[in-house]
């Protein structure tokens, strides 16, 4: 059995006094999600092992309260390793700052609701606005993993109105 907040010492009670969330942050309506948002794009950083043209892309999605730059070292090492092990592919790592994280907090037009579905749609908007090919691989940590799953599921359903080649499924020998 848990203790009620009033049974904790006063200095701990503040942890339990959360204002109620506005309902629009918790609930989303299909009309709002149907494309009425502006096409604002996320902030991102590209990492490549060389300056040669790339053949394949990896999107790296951070977790809650993170940002793309949390994954710089990992992405540099992965790009280098992929360059050394891939036959001819040059890889580009795209480290995204998901909505309300990192430099994407400065992007105007990423309106509520701030949920996984809209975060996945933000990725599709980024791809389309830059004229990129869809990513070959999506890597996500924690919340970024959920956004990545929503993104590839939406791609598979055709939610983004284009033929999408789904990201490759590969265990990299593990």
mmCIF file with all atom_site columns, C-alpha atoms in Angstrom:
data_model
loop_
_atom_site.group_PDB
_atom_site.id
_atom_site.type_symbol
_atom_site.label_atom_id
_atom_site.label_alt_id
_atom_site.label_comp_id
_atom_site.label_asym_id
_atom_site.label_entity_id
_atom_site.label_seq_id
_atom_site.pdbx_PDB_ins_code
_atom_site.Cartn_x
_atom_site.Cartn_y
_atom_site.Cartn_z
_atom_site.occupancy
_atom_site.B_iso_or_equiv
_atom_site.pdbx_formal_charge
_atom_site.auth_seq_id
_atom_site.auth_comp_id
_atom_site.auth_asym_id
_atom_site.auth_atom_id
_atom_site.pdbx_PDB_model_num
ATOM 1   C CA . UNK A 1 1   ? 0.000  0.000   0.000   1.00 0.00 ? 1   UNK A CA 1
ATOM 2   C CA . UNK A 1 2   ? 1.264  3.443   -0.859  1.00 0.00 ? 2   UNK A CA 1
ATOM 3   C CA . UNK A 1 3   ? 1.252  6.360   1.521   1.00 0.00 ? 3   UNK A CA 1
ATOM 4   C CA . UNK A 1 4   ? -0.961 9.344   0.905   1.00 0.00 ? 4   UNK A CA 1
ATOM 5   C CA . UNK A 1 5   ? 0.866  12.582  0.031   1.00 0.00 ? 5   UNK A CA 1
ATOM 6   C CA . UNK A 1 6   ? -0.276 14.238  3.265   1.00 0.00 ? 6   UNK A CA 1
ATOM 7   C CA . UNK A 1 7   ? 1.533  11.585  5.325   1.00 0.00 ? 7   UNK A CA 1
ATOM 8   C CA . UNK A 1 8   ? 4.933  12.652  3.930   1.00 0.00 ? 8   UNK A CA 1
ATOM 9   C CA . UNK A 1 9   ? 6.994  15.385  5.627   1.00 0.00 ? 9   UNK A CA 1
ATOM 10  C CA . UNK A 1 10  ? 6.216  18.875  4.300   1.00 0.00 ? 10  UNK A CA 1
ATOM 11  C CA . UNK A 1 11  ? 9.441  19.158  2.276   1.00 0.00 ? 11  UNK A CA 1
ATOM 12  C CA . UNK A 1 12  ? 8.404  16.099  0.206   1.00 0.00 ? 12  UNK A CA 1
ATOM 13  C CA . UNK A 1 13  ? 4.790  17.108  -0.387  1.00 0.00 ? 13  UNK A CA 1
ATOM 14  C CA . UNK A 1 14  ? 5.708  19.496  -3.176  1.00 0.00 ? 14  UNK A CA 1
ATOM 15  C CA . UNK A 1 15  ? 6.570  16.423  -5.270  1.00 0.00 ? 15  UNK A CA 1
ATOM 16  C CA . UNK A 1 16  ? 2.916  15.475  -5.200  1.00 0.00 ? 16  UNK A CA 1
ATOM 17  C CA . UNK A 1 17  ? 1.375  18.885  -5.975  1.00 0.00 ? 17  UNK A CA 1
ATOM 18  C CA . UNK A 1 18  ? 1.067  18.893  -9.719  1.00 0.00 ? 18  UNK A CA 1
ATOM 19  C CA . UNK A 1 19  ? -1.338 21.250  -11.418 1.00 0.00 ? 19  UNK A CA 1
ATOM 20  C CA . UNK A 1 20  ? -3.886 19.416  -13.489 1.00 0.00 ? 20  UNK A CA 1
ATOM 21  C CA . UNK A 1 21  ? -2.924 19.069  -17.128 1.00 0.00 ? 21  UNK A CA 1
ATOM 22  C CA . UNK A 1 22  ? -5.025 20.822  -19.727 1.00 0.00 ? 22  UNK A CA 1
ATOM 23  C CA . UNK A 1 23  ? -7.134 18.217  -21.474 1.00 0.00 ? 23  UNK A CA 1
ATOM 24  C CA . UNK A 1 24  ? -5.845 19.202  -24.926 1.00 0.00 ? 24  UNK A CA 1
ATOM 25  C CA . UNK A 1 25  ? -2.396 17.895  -23.948 1.00 0.00 ? 25  UNK A CA 1
ATOM 26  C CA . UNK A 1 26  ? -3.799 14.528  -22.959 1.00 0.00 ? 26  UNK A CA 1
ATOM 27  C CA . UNK A 1 27  ? -6.367 14.018  -25.698 1.00 0.00 ? 27  UNK A CA 1
ATOM 28  C CA . UNK A 1 28  ? -5.977 14.406  -29.398 1.00 0.00 ? 28  UNK A CA 1
ATOM 29  C CA . UNK A 1 29  ? -8.708 14.754  -31.944 1.00 0.00 ? 29  UNK A CA 1
ATOM 30  C CA . UNK A 1 30  ? -8.544 13.160  -35.380 1.00 0.00 ? 30  UNK A CA 1
ATOM 31  C CA . UNK A 1 31  ? -9.396 16.493  -37.038 1.00 0.00 ? 31  UNK A CA 1
ATOM 32  C CA . UNK A 1 32  ? -6.354 18.167  -35.500 1.00 0.00 ? 32  UNK A CA 1
ATOM 33  C CA . UNK A 1 33  ? -4.051 15.313  -36.452 1.00 0.00 ? 33  UNK A CA 1
ATOM 34  C CA . UNK A 1 34  ? -5.383 15.207  -39.994 1.00 0.00 ? 34  UNK A CA 1
ATOM 35  C CA . UNK A 1 35  ? -2.824 17.583  -41.412 1.00 0.00 ? 35  UNK A CA 1
ATOM 36  C CA . UNK A 1 36  ? -4.006 21.009  -40.291 1.00 0.00 ? 36  UNK A CA 1
ATOM 37  C CA . UNK A 1 37  ? -0.604 21.702  -38.703 1.00 0.00 ? 37  UNK A CA 1
ATOM 38  C CA . UNK A 1 38  ? 1.940  23.814  -40.525 1.00 0.00 ? 38  UNK A CA 1
ATOM 39  C CA . UNK A 1 39  ? 4.926  22.097  -42.087 1.00 0.00 ? 39  UNK A CA 1
ATOM 40  C CA . UNK A 1 40  ? 7.534  23.183  -39.535 1.00 0.00 ? 40  UNK A CA 1
ATOM 41  C CA . UNK A 1 41  ? 10.546 20.931  -39.398 1.00 0.00 ? 41  UNK A CA 1
ATOM 42  C CA . UNK A 1 42  ? 12.635 19.585  -36.574 1.00 0.00 ? 42  UNK A CA 1
ATOM 43  C CA . UNK A 1 43  ? 16.157 20.623  -35.765 1.00 0.00 ? 43  UNK A CA 1
ATOM 44  C CA . UNK A 1 44  ? 18.749 18.006  -36.691 1.00 0.00 ? 44  UNK A CA 1
ATOM 45  C CA . UNK A 1 45  ? 22.460 17.367  -37.086 1.00 0.00 ? 45  UNK A CA 1
ATOM 46  C CA . UNK A 1 46  ? 24.141 15.192  -39.707 1.00 0.00 ? 46  UNK A CA 1
ATOM 47  C CA . UNK A 1 47  ? 27.168 13.023  -38.997 1.00 0.00 ? 47  UNK A CA 1
ATOM 48  C CA . UNK A 1 48  ? 29.103 11.151  -41.679 1.00 0.00 ? 48  UNK A CA 1
ATOM 49  C CA . UNK A 1 49  ? 32.355 9.208   -41.609 1.00 0.00 ? 49  UNK A CA 1
ATOM 50  C CA . UNK A 1 50  ? 33.528 10.888  -44.827 1.00 0.00 ? 50  UNK A CA 1
ATOM 51  C CA . UNK A 1 51  ? 32.530 13.661  -47.184 1.00 0.00 ? 51  UNK A CA 1
ATOM 52  C CA . UNK A 1 52  ? 31.717 11.215  -49.979 1.00 0.00 ? 52  UNK A CA 1
ATOM 53  C CA . UNK A 1 53  ? 28.082 11.078  -51.096 1.00 0.00 ? 53  UNK A CA 1
ATOM 54  C CA . UNK A 1 54  ? 25.997 8.833   -48.868 1.00 0.00 ? 54  UNK A CA 1
ATOM 55  C CA . UNK A 1 55  ? 23.852 5.913   -49.993 1.00 0.00 ? 55  UNK A CA 1
ATOM 56  C CA . UNK A 1 56  ? 21.996 5.176   -46.760 1.00 0.00 ? 56  UNK A CA 1
ATOM 57  C CA . UNK A 1 57  ? 20.592 7.114   -43.812 1.00 0.00 ? 57  UNK A CA 1
ATOM 58  C CA . UNK A 1 58  ? 20.100 6.313   -40.155 1.00 0.00 ? 58  UNK A CA 1
ATOM 59  C CA . UNK A 1 59  ? 17.757 8.463   -38.074 1.00 0.00 ? 59  UNK A CA 1
ATOM 60  C CA . UNK A 1 60  ? 18.734 8.525   -34.394 1.00 0.00 ? 60  UNK A CA 1
ATOM 61  C CA . UNK A 1 61  ? 15.954 9.488   -31.962 1.00 0.00 ? 61  UNK A CA 1
ATOM 62  C CA . UNK A 1 62  ? 16.738 10.462  -28.373 1.00 0.00 ? 62  UNK A CA 1
ATOM 63  C CA . UNK A 1 63  ? 14.719 9.698   -25.252 1.00 0.00 ? 63  UNK A CA 1
ATOM 64  C CA . UNK A 1 64  ? 12.594 11.896  -23.011 1.00 0.00 ? 64  UNK A CA 1
ATOM 65  C CA . UNK A 1 65  ? 14.415 15.080  -21.907 1.00 0.00 ? 65  UNK A CA 1
ATOM 66  C CA . UNK A 1 66  ? 17.279 14.303  -24.294 1.00 0.00 ? 66  UNK A CA 1
ATOM 67  C CA . UNK A 1 67  ? 18.446 15.761  -27.576 1.00 0.00 ? 67  UNK A CA 1
ATOM 68  C CA . UNK A 1 68  ? 20.199 14.567  -30.691 1.00 0.00 ? 68  UNK A CA 1
ATOM 69  C CA . UNK A 1 69  ? 23.569 15.722  -29.418 1.00 0.00 ? 69  UNK A CA 1
ATOM 70  C CA . UNK A 1 70  ? 23.370 13.083  -26.658 1.00 0.00 ? 70  UNK A CA 1
ATOM 71  C CA . UNK A 1 71  ? 24.034 10.589  -29.448 1.00 0.00 ? 71  UNK A CA 1
ATOM 72  C CA . UNK A 1 72  ? 26.987 12.267  -31.209 1.00 0.00 ? 72  UNK A CA 1
ATOM 73  C CA . UNK A 1 73  ? 29.715 9.932   -29.946 1.00 0.00 ? 73  UNK A CA 1
ATOM 74  C CA . UNK A 1 74  ? 27.606 6.836   -30.591 1.00 0.00 ? 74  UNK A CA 1
ATOM 75  C CA . UNK A 1 75  ? 26.713 8.083   -34.086 1.00 0.00 ? 75  UNK A CA 1
ATOM 76  C CA . UNK A 1 76  ? 30.313 8.923   -35.000 1.00 0.00 ? 76  UNK A CA 1
ATOM 77  C CA . UNK A 1 77  ? 31.450 5.457   -33.960 1.00 0.00 ? 77  UNK A CA 1
ATOM 78  C CA . UNK A 1 78  ? 28.539 3.784   -35.737 1.00 0.00 ? 78  UNK A CA 1
ATOM 79  C CA . UNK A 1 79  ? 29.157 5.754   -38.953 1.00 0.00 ? 79  UNK A CA 1
ATOM 80  C CA . UNK A 1 80  ? 32.837 4.815   -38.848 1.00 0.00 ? 80  UNK A CA 1
ATOM 81  C CA . UNK A 1 81  ? 32.066 1.159   -38.153 1.00 0.00 ? 81  UNK A CA 1
ATOM 82  C CA . UNK A 1 82  ? 29.471 0.998   -40.923 1.00 0.00 ? 82  UNK A CA 1
ATOM 83  C CA . UNK A 1 83  ? 31.929 2.569   -43.357 1.00 0.00 ? 83  UNK A CA 1
ATOM 84  C CA . UNK A 1 84  ? 34.504 -0.093  -42.474 1.00 0.00 ? 84  UNK A CA 1
ATOM 85  C CA . UNK A 1 85  ? 32.092 -3.035  -42.648 1.00 0.00 ? 85  UNK A CA 1
ATOM 86  C CA . UNK A 1 86  ? 29.684 -2.067  -45.443 1.00 0.00 ? 86  UNK A CA 1
ATOM 87  C CA . UNK A 1 87  ? 30.660 -3.127  -48.944 1.00 0.00 ? 87  UNK A CA 1
ATOM 88  C CA . UNK A 1 88  ? 30.117 0.172   -50.704 1.00 0.00 ? 88  UNK A CA 1
ATOM 89  C CA . UNK A 1 89  ? 27.578 2.072   -48.651 1.00 0.00 ? 89  UNK A CA 1
ATOM 90  C CA . UNK A 1 90  ? 28.321 5.461   -47.204 1.00 0.00 ? 90  UNK A CA 1
ATOM 91  C CA . UNK A 1 91  ? 26.076 6.169   -44.236 1.00 0.00 ? 91  UNK A CA 1
ATOM 92  C CA . UNK A 1 92  ? 24.637 9.428   -42.975 1.00 0.00 ? 92  UNK A CA 1
ATOM 93  C CA . UNK A 1 93  ? 23.520 9.670   -39.352 1.00 0.00 ? 93  UNK A CA 1
ATOM 94  C CA . UNK A 1 94  ? 20.723 12.186  -38.768 1.00 0.00 ? 94  UNK A CA 1
ATOM 95  C CA . UNK A 1 95  ? 20.433 13.095  -35.080 1.00 0.00 ? 95  UNK A CA 1
ATOM 96  C CA . UNK A 1 96  ? 16.990 14.592  -34.573 1.00 0.00 ? 96  UNK A CA 1
ATOM 97  C CA . UNK A 1 97  ? 15.808 16.890  -31.813 1.00 0.00 ? 97  UNK A CA 1
ATOM 98  C CA . UNK A 1 98  ? 12.223 15.728  -31.359 1.00 0.00 ? 98  UNK A CA 1
ATOM 99  C CA . UNK A 1 99  ? 9.514  18.316  -30.667 1.00 0.00 ? 99  UNK A CA 1
ATOM 100 C CA . UNK A 1 100 ? 10.019 20.285  -27.436 1.00 0.00 ? 100 UNK A CA 1
ATOM 101 C CA . UNK A 1 101 ? 13.565 18.925  -27.073 1.00 0.00 ? 101 UNK A CA 1
ATOM 102 C CA . UNK A 1 102 ? 16.972 20.385  -27.873 1.00 0.00 ? 102 UNK A CA 1
ATOM 103 C CA . UNK A 1 103 ? 17.004 23.042  -30.577 1.00 0.00 ? 103 UNK A CA 1
ATOM 104 C CA . UNK A 1 104 ? 13.526 22.029  -31.749 1.00 0.00 ? 104 UNK A CA 1
ATOM 105 C CA . UNK A 1 105 ? 12.144 23.973  -28.781 1.00 0.00 ? 105 UNK A CA 1
ATOM 106 C CA . UNK A 1 106 ? 12.868 27.082  -30.882 1.00 0.00 ? 106 UNK A CA 1
ATOM 107 C CA . UNK A 1 107 ? 10.859 25.835  -33.890 1.00 0.00 ? 107 UNK A CA 1
ATOM 108 C CA . UNK A 1 108 ? 7.566  27.661  -34.346 1.00 0.00 ? 108 UNK A CA 1
ATOM 109 C CA . UNK A 1 109 ? 4.541  25.716  -35.525 1.00 0.00 ? 109 UNK A CA 1
ATOM 110 C CA . UNK A 1 110 ? 5.026  22.470  -33.608 1.00 0.00 ? 110 UNK A CA 1
ATOM 111 C CA . UNK A 1 111 ? 1.677  22.941  -31.920 1.00 0.00 ? 111 UNK A CA 1
ATOM 112 C CA . UNK A 1 112 ? -0.052 20.641  -29.418 1.00 0.00 ? 112 UNK A CA 1
ATOM 113 C CA . UNK A 1 113 ? -0.887 17.915  -28.931 1.00 0.00 ? 113 UNK A CA 1
ATOM 114 C CA . UNK A 1 114 ? 2.688  16.871  -28.204 1.00 0.00 ? 114 UNK A CA 1
ATOM 115 C CA . UNK A 1 115 ? 2.250  13.136  -28.567 1.00 0.00 ? 115 UNK A CA 1
ATOM 116 C CA . UNK A 1 116 ? 3.989  10.222  -30.262 1.00 0.00 ? 116 UNK A CA 1
ATOM 117 C CA . UNK A 1 117 ? 1.810  10.412  -33.382 1.00 0.00 ? 117 UNK A CA 1
ATOM 118 C CA . UNK A 1 118 ? 2.658  14.063  -34.030 1.00 0.00 ? 118 UNK A CA 1
ATOM 119 C CA . UNK A 1 119 ? 6.322  13.427  -33.219 1.00 0.00 ? 119 UNK A CA 1
ATOM 120 C CA . UNK A 1 120 ? 6.331  10.680  -35.870 1.00 0.00 ? 120 UNK A CA 1
ATOM 121 C CA . UNK A 1 121 ? 4.582  13.019  -38.322 1.00 0.00 ? 121 UNK A CA 1
ATOM 122 C CA . UNK A 1 122 ? 7.289  15.632  -37.616 1.00 0.00 ? 122 UNK A CA 1
ATOM 123 C CA . UNK A 1 123 ? 9.884  13.148  -38.891 1.00 0.00 ? 123 UNK A CA 1
ATOM 124 C CA . UNK A 1 124 ? 7.888  12.573  -42.087 1.00 0.00 ? 124 UNK A CA 1
ATOM 125 C CA . UNK A 1 125 ? 7.537  16.343  -42.550 1.00 0.00 ? 125 UNK A CA 1
ATOM 126 C CA . UNK A 1 126 ? 11.307 16.743  -42.174 1.00 0.00 ? 126 UNK A CA 1
ATOM 127 C CA . UNK A 1 127 ? 11.976 14.075  -44.807 1.00 0.00 ? 127 UNK A CA 1
ATOM 128 C CA . UNK A 1 128 ? 9.446  15.531  -47.246 1.00 0.00 ? 128 UNK A CA 1
ATOM 129 C CA . UNK A 1 129 ? 10.427 19.174  -46.753 1.00 0.00 ? 129 UNK A CA 1
ATOM 130 C CA . UNK A 1 130 ? 14.081 18.419  -47.550 1.00 0.00 ? 130 UNK A CA 1
ATOM 131 C CA . UNK A 1 131 ? 13.289 16.051  -50.414 1.00 0.00 ? 131 UNK A CA 1
ATOM 132 C CA . UNK A 1 132 ? 15.210 13.233  -48.721 1.00 0.00 ? 132 UNK A CA 1
ATOM 133 C CA . UNK A 1 133 ? 14.727 9.526   -49.284 1.00 0.00 ? 133 UNK A CA 1
ATOM 134 C CA . UNK A 1 134 ? 13.022 7.776   -46.394 1.00 0.00 ? 134 UNK A CA 1
ATOM 135 C CA . UNK A 1 135 ? 15.567 6.535   -43.821 1.00 0.00 ? 135 UNK A CA 1
ATOM 136 C CA . UNK A 1 136 ? 17.025 3.061   -44.201 1.00 0.00 ? 136 UNK A CA 1
ATOM 137 C CA . UNK A 1 137 ? 17.317 2.586   -40.441 1.00 0.00 ? 137 UNK A CA 1
ATOM 138 C CA . UNK A 1 138 ? 15.613 4.222   -37.453 1.00 0.00 ? 138 UNK A CA 1
ATOM 139 C CA . UNK A 1 139 ? 17.256 3.915   -34.032 1.00 0.00 ? 139 UNK A CA 1
ATOM 140 C CA . UNK A 1 140 ? 15.366 5.148   -31.001 1.00 0.00 ? 140 UNK A CA 1
ATOM 141 C CA . UNK A 1 141 ? 16.078 5.227   -27.293 1.00 0.00 ? 141 UNK A CA 1
ATOM 142 C CA . UNK A 1 142 ? 13.166 5.091   -24.828 1.00 0.00 ? 142 UNK A CA 1
ATOM 143 C CA . UNK A 1 143 ? 10.633 7.709   -25.963 1.00 0.00 ? 143 UNK A CA 1
ATOM 144 C CA . UNK A 1 144 ? 12.540 7.955   -29.259 1.00 0.00 ? 144 UNK A CA 1
ATOM 145 C CA . UNK A 1 145 ? 11.998 4.222   -29.703 1.00 0.00 ? 145 UNK A CA 1
ATOM 146 C CA . UNK A 1 146 ? 8.254  4.691   -29.349 1.00 0.00 ? 146 UNK A CA 1
ATOM 147 C CA . UNK A 1 147 ? 8.295  7.607   -31.800 1.00 0.00 ? 147 UNK A CA 1
ATOM 148 C CA . UNK A 1 148 ? 10.362 5.470   -34.202 1.00 0.00 ? 148 UNK A CA 1
ATOM 149 C CA . UNK A 1 149 ? 7.866  2.611   -33.960 1.00 0.00 ? 149 UNK A CA 1
ATOM 150 C CA . UNK A 1 150 ? 4.982  4.995   -34.614 1.00 0.00 ? 150 UNK A CA 1
ATOM 151 C CA . UNK A 1 151 ? 6.891  6.449   -37.574 1.00 0.00 ? 151 UNK A CA 1
ATOM 152 C CA . UNK A 1 152 ? 7.549  3.101   -39.284 1.00 0.00 ? 152 UNK A CA 1
ATOM 153 C CA . UNK A 1 153 ? 4.001  1.875   -38.535 1.00 0.00 ? 153 UNK A CA 1
ATOM 154 C CA . UNK A 1 154 ? 2.610  5.038   -40.130 1.00 0.00 ? 154 UNK A CA 1
ATOM 155 C CA . UNK A 1 155 ? 4.903  4.510   -43.122 1.00 0.00 ? 155 UNK A CA 1
ATOM 156 C CA . UNK A 1 156 ? 3.626  0.944   -43.479 1.00 0.00 ? 156 UNK A CA 1
ATOM 157 C CA . UNK A 1 157 ? -0.010 2.120   -43.374 1.00 0.00 ? 157 UNK A CA 1
ATOM 158 C CA . UNK A 1 158 ? 0.655  4.776   -46.002 1.00 0.00 ? 158 UNK A CA 1
ATOM 159 C CA . UNK A 1 159 ? -0.257 7.633   -43.656 1.00 0.00 ? 159 UNK A CA 1
ATOM 160 C CA . UNK A 1 160 ? 2.225  9.942   -45.361 1.00 0.00 ? 160 UNK A CA 1
ATOM 161 C CA . UNK A 1 161 ? 0.560  9.543   -48.791 1.00 0.00 ? 161 UNK A CA 1
ATOM 162 C CA . UNK A 1 162 ? 3.660  8.254   -50.519 1.00 0.00 ? 162 UNK A CA 1
ATOM 163 C CA . UNK A 1 163 ? 5.178  4.924   -51.243 1.00 0.00 ? 163 UNK A CA 1
ATOM 164 C CA . UNK A 1 164 ? 7.633  4.399   -48.439 1.00 0.00 ? 164 UNK A CA 1
ATOM 165 C CA . UNK A 1 165 ? 10.389 1.839   -48.367 1.00 0.00 ? 165 UNK A CA 1
ATOM 166 C CA . UNK A 1 166 ? 10.308 0.583   -44.806 1.00 0.00 ? 166 UNK A CA 1
ATOM 167 C CA . UNK A 1 167 ? 13.529 0.803   -42.801 1.00 0.00 ? 167 UNK A CA 1
ATOM 168 C CA . UNK A 1 168 ? 15.675 -2.313  -43.099 1.00 0.00 ? 168 UNK A CA 1
ATOM 169 C CA . UNK A 1 169 ? 15.432 -4.955  -40.409 1.00 0.00 ? 169 UNK A CA 1
ATOM 170 C CA . UNK A 1 170 ? 18.927 -6.126  -39.518 1.00 0.00 ? 170 UNK A CA 1
ATOM 171 C CA . UNK A 1 171 ? 20.463 -7.568  -36.395 1.00 0.00 ? 171 UNK A CA 1
ATOM 172 C CA . UNK A 1 172 ? 24.014 -6.674  -37.557 1.00 0.00 ? 172 UNK A CA 1
ATOM 173 C CA . UNK A 1 173 ? 25.143 -10.208 -36.698 1.00 0.00 ? 173 UNK A CA 1
ATOM 174 C CA . UNK A 1 174 ? 23.951 -10.213 -33.089 1.00 0.00 ? 174 UNK A CA 1
#
